[in-house]
XYZ file of N, CA and C in Angstrom:
528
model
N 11.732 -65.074 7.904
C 11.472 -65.742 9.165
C 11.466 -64.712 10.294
N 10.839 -65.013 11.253
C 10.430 -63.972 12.463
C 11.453 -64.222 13.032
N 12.195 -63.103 14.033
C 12.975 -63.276 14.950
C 12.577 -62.544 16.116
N 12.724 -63.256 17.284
C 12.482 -62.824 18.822
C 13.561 -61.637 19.104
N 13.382 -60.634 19.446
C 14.882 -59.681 19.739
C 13.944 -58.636 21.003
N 15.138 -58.912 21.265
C 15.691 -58.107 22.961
C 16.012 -56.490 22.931
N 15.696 -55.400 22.583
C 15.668 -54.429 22.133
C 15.767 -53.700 23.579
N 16.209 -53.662 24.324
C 16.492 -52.631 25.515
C 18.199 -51.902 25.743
N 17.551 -50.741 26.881
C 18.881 -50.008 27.417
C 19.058 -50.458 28.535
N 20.529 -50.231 28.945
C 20.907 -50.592 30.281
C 22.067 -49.275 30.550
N 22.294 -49.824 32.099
C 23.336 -48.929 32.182
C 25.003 -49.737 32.158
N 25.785 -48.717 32.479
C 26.913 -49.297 32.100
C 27.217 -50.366 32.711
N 26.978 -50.611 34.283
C 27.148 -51.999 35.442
C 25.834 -52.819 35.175
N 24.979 -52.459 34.230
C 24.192 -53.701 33.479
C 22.795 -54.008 34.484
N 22.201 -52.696 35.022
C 21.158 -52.246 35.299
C 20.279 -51.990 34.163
N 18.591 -52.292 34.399
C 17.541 -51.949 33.141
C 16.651 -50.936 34.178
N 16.194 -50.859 35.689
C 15.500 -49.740 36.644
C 17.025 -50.015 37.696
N 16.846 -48.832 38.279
C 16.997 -48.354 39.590
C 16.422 -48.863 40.539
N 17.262 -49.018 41.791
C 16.541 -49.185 42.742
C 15.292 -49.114 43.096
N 14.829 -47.955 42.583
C 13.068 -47.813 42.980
C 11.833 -48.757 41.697
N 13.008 -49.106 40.705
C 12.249 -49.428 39.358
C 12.369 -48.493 38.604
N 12.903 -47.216 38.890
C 12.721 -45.934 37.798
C 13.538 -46.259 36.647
N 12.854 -45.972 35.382
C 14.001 -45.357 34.261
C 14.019 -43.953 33.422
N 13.811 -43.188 34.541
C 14.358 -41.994 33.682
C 15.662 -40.744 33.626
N 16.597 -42.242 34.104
C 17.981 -41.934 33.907
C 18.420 -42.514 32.235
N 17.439 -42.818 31.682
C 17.776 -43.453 30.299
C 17.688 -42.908 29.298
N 18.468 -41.796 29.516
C 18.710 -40.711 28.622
C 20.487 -40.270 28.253
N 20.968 -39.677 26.592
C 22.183 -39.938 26.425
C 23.050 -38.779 27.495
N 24.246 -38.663 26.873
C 24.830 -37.569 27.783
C 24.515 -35.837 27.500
N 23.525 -35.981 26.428
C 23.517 -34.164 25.986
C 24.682 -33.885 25.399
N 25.411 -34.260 24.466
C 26.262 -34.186 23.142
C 25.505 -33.963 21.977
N 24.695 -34.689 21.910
C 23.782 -34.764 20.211
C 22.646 -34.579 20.416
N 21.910 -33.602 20.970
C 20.540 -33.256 21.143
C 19.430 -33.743 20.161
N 19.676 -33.589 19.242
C 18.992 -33.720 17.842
C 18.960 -35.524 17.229
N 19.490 -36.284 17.964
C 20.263 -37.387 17.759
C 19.110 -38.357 17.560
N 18.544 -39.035 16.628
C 17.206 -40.185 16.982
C 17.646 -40.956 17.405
N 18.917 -41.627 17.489
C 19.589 -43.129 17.779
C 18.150 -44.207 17.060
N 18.792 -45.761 17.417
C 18.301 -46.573 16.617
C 16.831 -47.163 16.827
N 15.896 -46.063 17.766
C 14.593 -46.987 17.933
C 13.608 -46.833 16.629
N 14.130 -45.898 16.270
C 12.925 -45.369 14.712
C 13.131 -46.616 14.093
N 14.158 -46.584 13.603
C 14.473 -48.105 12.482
C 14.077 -49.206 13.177
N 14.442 -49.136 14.425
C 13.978 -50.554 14.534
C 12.685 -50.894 15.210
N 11.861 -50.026 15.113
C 10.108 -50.450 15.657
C 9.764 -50.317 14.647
N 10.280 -50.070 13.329
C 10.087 -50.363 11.798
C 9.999 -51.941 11.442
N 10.734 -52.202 12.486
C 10.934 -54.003 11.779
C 9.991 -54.944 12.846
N 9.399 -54.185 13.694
C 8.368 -55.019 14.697
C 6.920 -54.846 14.369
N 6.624 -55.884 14.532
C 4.647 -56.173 14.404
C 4.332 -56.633 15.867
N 4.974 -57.136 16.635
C 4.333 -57.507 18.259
C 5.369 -57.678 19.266
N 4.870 -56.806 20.217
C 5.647 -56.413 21.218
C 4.866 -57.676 22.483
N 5.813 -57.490 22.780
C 5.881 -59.078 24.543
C 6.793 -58.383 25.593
N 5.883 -58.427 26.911
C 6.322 -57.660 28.008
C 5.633 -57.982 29.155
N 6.296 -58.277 29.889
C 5.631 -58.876 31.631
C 4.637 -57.507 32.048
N 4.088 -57.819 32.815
C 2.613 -57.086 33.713
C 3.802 -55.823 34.277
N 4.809 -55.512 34.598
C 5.284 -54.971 35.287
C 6.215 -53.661 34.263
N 6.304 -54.066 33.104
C 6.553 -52.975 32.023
C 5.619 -52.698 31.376
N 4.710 -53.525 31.210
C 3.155 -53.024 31.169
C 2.966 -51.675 31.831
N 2.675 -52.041 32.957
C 2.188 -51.068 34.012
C 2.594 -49.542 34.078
N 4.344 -49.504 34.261
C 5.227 -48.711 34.062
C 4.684 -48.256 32.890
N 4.760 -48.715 31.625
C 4.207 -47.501 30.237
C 2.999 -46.763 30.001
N 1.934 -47.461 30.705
C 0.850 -47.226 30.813
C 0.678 -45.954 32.441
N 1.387 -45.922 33.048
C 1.231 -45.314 34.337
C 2.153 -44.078 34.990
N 3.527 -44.498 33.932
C 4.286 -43.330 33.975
C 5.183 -43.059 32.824
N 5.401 -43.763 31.532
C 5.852 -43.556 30.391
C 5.255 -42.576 29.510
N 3.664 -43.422 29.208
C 3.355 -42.902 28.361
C 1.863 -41.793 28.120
N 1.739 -41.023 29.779
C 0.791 -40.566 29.782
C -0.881 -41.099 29.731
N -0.753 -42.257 30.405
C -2.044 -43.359 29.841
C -2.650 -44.042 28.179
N -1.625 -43.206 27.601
C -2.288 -43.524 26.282
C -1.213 -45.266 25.667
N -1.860 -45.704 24.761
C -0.560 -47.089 24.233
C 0.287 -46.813 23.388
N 1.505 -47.112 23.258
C 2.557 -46.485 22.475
C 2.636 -47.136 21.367
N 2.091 -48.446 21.639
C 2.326 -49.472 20.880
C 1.503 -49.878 19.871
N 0.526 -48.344 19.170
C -0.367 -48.622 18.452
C -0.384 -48.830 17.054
N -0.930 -50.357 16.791
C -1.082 -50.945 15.119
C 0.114 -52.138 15.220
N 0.622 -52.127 16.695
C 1.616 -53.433 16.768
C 0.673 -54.335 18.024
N 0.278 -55.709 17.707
C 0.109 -56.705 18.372
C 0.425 -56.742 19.668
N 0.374 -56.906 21.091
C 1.221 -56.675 21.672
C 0.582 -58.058 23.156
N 1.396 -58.156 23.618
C 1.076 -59.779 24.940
C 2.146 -59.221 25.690
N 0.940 -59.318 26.857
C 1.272 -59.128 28.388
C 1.042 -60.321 29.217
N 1.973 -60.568 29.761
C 2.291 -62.024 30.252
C 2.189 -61.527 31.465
N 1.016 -62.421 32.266
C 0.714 -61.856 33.783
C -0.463 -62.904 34.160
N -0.417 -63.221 35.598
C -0.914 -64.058 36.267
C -2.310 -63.580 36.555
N -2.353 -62.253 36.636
C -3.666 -60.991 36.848
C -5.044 -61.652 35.741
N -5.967 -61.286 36.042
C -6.888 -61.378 35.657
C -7.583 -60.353 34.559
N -7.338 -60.477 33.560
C -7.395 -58.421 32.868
C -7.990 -58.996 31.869
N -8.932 -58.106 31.223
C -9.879 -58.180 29.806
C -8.609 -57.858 28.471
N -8.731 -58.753 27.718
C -8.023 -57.884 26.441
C -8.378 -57.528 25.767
N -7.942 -56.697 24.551
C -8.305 -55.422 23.996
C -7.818 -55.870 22.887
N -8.171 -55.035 21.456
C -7.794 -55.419 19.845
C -6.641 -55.396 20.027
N -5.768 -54.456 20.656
C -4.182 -54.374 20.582
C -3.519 -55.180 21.355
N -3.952 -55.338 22.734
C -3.737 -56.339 23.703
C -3.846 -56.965 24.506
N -3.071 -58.245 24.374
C -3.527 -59.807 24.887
C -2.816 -59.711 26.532
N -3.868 -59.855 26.968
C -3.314 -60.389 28.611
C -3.138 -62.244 28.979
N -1.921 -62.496 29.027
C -2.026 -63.966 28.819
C -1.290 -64.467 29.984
N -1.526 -65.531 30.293
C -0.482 -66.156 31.325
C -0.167 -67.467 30.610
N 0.167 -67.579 29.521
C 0.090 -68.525 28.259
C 1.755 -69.025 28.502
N 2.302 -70.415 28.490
C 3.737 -70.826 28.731
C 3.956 -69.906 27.358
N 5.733 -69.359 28.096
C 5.983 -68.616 27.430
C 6.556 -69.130 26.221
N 7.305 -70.078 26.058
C 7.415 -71.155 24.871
C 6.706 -71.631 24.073
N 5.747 -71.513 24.556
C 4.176 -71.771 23.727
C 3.884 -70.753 23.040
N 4.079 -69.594 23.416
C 3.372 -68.381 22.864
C 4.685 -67.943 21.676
N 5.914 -68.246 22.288
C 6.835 -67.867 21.199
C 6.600 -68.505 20.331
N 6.523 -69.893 20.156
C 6.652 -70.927 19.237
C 5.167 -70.342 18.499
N 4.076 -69.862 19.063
C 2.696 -69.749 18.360
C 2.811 -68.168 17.284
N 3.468 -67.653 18.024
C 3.833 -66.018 17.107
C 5.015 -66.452 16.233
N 5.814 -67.104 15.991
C 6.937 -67.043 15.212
C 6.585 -68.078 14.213
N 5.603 -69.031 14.322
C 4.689 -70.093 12.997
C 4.232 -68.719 12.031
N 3.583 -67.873 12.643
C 2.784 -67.262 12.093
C 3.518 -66.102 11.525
N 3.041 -65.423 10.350
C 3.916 -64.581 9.474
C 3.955 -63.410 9.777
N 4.662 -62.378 9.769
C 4.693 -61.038 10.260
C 6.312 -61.048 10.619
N 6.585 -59.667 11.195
C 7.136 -59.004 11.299
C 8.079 -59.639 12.828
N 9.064 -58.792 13.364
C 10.269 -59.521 14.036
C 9.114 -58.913 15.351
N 9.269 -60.350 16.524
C 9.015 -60.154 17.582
C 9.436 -59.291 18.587
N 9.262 -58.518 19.537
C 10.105 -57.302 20.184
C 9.778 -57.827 21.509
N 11.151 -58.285 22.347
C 10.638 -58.511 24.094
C 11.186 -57.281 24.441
N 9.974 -56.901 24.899
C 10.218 -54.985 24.893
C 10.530 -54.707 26.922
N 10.409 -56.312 27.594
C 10.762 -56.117 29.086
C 9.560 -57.260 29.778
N 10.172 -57.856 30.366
C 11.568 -57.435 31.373
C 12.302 -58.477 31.769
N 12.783 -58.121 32.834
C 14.023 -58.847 32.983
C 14.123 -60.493 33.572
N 12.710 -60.594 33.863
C 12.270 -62.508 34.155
C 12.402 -62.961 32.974
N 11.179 -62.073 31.934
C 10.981 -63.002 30.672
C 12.225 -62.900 30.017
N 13.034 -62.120 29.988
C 14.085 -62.223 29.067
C 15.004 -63.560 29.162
N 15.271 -63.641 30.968
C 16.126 -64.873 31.459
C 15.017 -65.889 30.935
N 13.964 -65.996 31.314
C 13.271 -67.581 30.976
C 13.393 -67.926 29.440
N 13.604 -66.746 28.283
C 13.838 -66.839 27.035
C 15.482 -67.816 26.774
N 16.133 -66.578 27.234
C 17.104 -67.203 27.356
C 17.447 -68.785 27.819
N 16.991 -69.264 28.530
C 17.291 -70.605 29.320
C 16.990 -71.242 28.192
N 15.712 -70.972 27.525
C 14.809 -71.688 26.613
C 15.444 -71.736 25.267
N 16.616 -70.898 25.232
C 17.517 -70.253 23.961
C 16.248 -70.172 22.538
N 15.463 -68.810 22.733
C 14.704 -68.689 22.320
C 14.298 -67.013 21.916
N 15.411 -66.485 21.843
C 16.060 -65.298 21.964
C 17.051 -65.408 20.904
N 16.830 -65.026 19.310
C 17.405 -64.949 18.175
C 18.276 -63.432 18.410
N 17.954 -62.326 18.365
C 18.687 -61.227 18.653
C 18.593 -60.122 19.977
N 19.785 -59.440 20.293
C 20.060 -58.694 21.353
C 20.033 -57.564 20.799
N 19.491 -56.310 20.993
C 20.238 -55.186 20.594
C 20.084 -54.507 22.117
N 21.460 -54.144 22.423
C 21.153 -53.509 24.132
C 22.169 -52.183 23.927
N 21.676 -51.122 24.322
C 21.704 -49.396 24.248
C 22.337 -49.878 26.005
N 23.735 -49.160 25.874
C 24.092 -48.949 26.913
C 24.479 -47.393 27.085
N 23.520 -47.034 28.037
C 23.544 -45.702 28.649
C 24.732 -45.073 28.976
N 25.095 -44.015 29.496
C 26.260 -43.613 29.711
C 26.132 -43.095 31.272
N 25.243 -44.147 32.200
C 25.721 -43.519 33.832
C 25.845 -45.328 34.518
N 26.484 -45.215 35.898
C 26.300 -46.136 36.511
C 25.583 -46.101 37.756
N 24.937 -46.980 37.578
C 23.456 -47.006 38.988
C 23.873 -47.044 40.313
N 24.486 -48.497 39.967
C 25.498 -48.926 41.385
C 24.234 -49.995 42.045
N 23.250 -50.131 41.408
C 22.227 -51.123 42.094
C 21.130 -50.806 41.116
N 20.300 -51.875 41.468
C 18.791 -51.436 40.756
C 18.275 -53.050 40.188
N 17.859 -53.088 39.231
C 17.179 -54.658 38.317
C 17.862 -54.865 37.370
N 18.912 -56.169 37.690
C 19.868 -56.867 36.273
C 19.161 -56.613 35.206
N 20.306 -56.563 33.984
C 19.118 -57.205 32.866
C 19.366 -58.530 32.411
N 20.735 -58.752 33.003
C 21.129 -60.237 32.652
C 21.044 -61.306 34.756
N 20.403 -62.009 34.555
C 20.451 -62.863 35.971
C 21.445 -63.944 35.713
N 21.890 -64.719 36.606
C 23.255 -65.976 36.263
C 21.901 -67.153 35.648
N 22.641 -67.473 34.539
C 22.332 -68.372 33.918
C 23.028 -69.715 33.743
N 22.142 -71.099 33.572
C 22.892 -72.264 33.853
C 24.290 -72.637 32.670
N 23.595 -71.716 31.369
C 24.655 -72.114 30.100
C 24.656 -70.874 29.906
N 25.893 -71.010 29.330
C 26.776 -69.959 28.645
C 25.759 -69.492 26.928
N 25.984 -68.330 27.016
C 25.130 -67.806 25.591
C 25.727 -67.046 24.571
N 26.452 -67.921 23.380
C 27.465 -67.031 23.018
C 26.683 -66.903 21.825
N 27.140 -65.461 21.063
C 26.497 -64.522 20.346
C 27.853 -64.082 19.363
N 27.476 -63.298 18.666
C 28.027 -62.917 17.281
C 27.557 -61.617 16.903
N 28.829 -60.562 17.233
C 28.202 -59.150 17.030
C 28.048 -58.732 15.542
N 26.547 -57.831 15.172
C 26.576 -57.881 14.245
C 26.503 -56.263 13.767
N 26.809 -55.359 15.025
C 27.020 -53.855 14.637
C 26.957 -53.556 15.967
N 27.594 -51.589 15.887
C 27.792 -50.999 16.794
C 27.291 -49.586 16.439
N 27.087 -49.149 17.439
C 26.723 -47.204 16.640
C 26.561 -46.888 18.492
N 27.360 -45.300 17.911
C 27.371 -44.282 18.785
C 26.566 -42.942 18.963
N 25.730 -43.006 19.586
C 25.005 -41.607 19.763
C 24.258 -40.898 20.818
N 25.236 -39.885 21.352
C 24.639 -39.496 22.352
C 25.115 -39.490 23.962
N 26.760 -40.249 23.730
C 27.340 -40.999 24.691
C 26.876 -42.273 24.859
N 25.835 -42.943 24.245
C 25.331 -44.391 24.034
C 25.936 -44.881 23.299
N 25.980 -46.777 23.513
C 26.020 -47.541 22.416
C 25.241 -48.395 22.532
N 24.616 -48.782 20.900
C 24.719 -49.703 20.201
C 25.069 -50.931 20.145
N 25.031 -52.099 20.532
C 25.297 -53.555 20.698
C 24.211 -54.190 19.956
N 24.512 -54.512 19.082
C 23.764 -55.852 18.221
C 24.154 -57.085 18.033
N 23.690 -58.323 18.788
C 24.546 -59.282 18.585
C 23.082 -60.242 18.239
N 23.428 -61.301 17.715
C 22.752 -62.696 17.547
C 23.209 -64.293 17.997
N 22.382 -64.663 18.378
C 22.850 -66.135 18.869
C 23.528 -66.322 17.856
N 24.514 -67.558 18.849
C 25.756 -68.322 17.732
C 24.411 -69.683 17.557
């Protein structure tokens, strides 16, 4: 069965950008240089990535050198914009419940909400958000973009591992 998972870093006071939107404070402390930590394995277990117009943009504009990172994985951009899509990706303004419920019928590989921090809360509300894995950085911002916003219900979870690398951790939890 497909599962929806939340695969981001934050910082320690539970920032995902900086003030300006930047993230390239999202790096470990320089202890383990050599260190892969856990994204290898786990973009192993994803076939389609889901991400608002605004982490879109960011990967495409200052991540990843213009090129897609996300190539041979499915990928939906949820945005009000008007944009052509492409074999790899869907520009949709499609209810987002709709689109979960339409990718998780269908067979493949674990869903990845690869950002940001609206769709994650509207997932959440929707309790539609099977796993968390959140990389907490090792600085504090002191401001910038939650990754968690106040929510009406409580969301309790069940940790299901931890790992250290880099001055990072590791948090894997799953809905109760």
């Amino acid at each position: 069965m497909r599962r929806v998972v939340v695969y981001i870093g934050m910082s320690l006071d539970g920032y995902i950008a900086d003030r300006n939107g930047g993230v390239k404070w999202m790096t470990g402390d320089g202890s383990e240089p050599g260190s892969a930590g856990s994204y290898q394995q786990f973009i192993e277990t994803v076939d389609t990535v889901l991400m608002g117009y605004r982490t879109y943009h960011q990967i495409v504009t200052e991540l990843s050198g213009g090129s897609w990172v996300y190539r041979g994985k499915k990928s939906y951009v949820l945005t009000h914009r008007d944009m052509e899509s492409t074999g790899e990706i869907t520009f949709t303004h499609q209810d987002l419940a709709a689109l979960i419920g339409a990718l998780k019928a269908r067979p493949g590989g674990d869903i990845w909400v690869c950002g940001g921090a609206d769709i994650i809360c509207q997932l959440m509300a929707g309790q539609l958000i099977d796993r968390y894995h959140v990389t907490v950085l090792p600085v504090i911002l002191g401001g910038g973009l939650r990754l968690f916003a106040p929510q009406e219900r409580c969301c309790r979870l069940r940790l299901l591992s931890t790992a250290v690398y880099g001055g990072m951790v590791d948090l894997v939890y799953e809905r109760r």
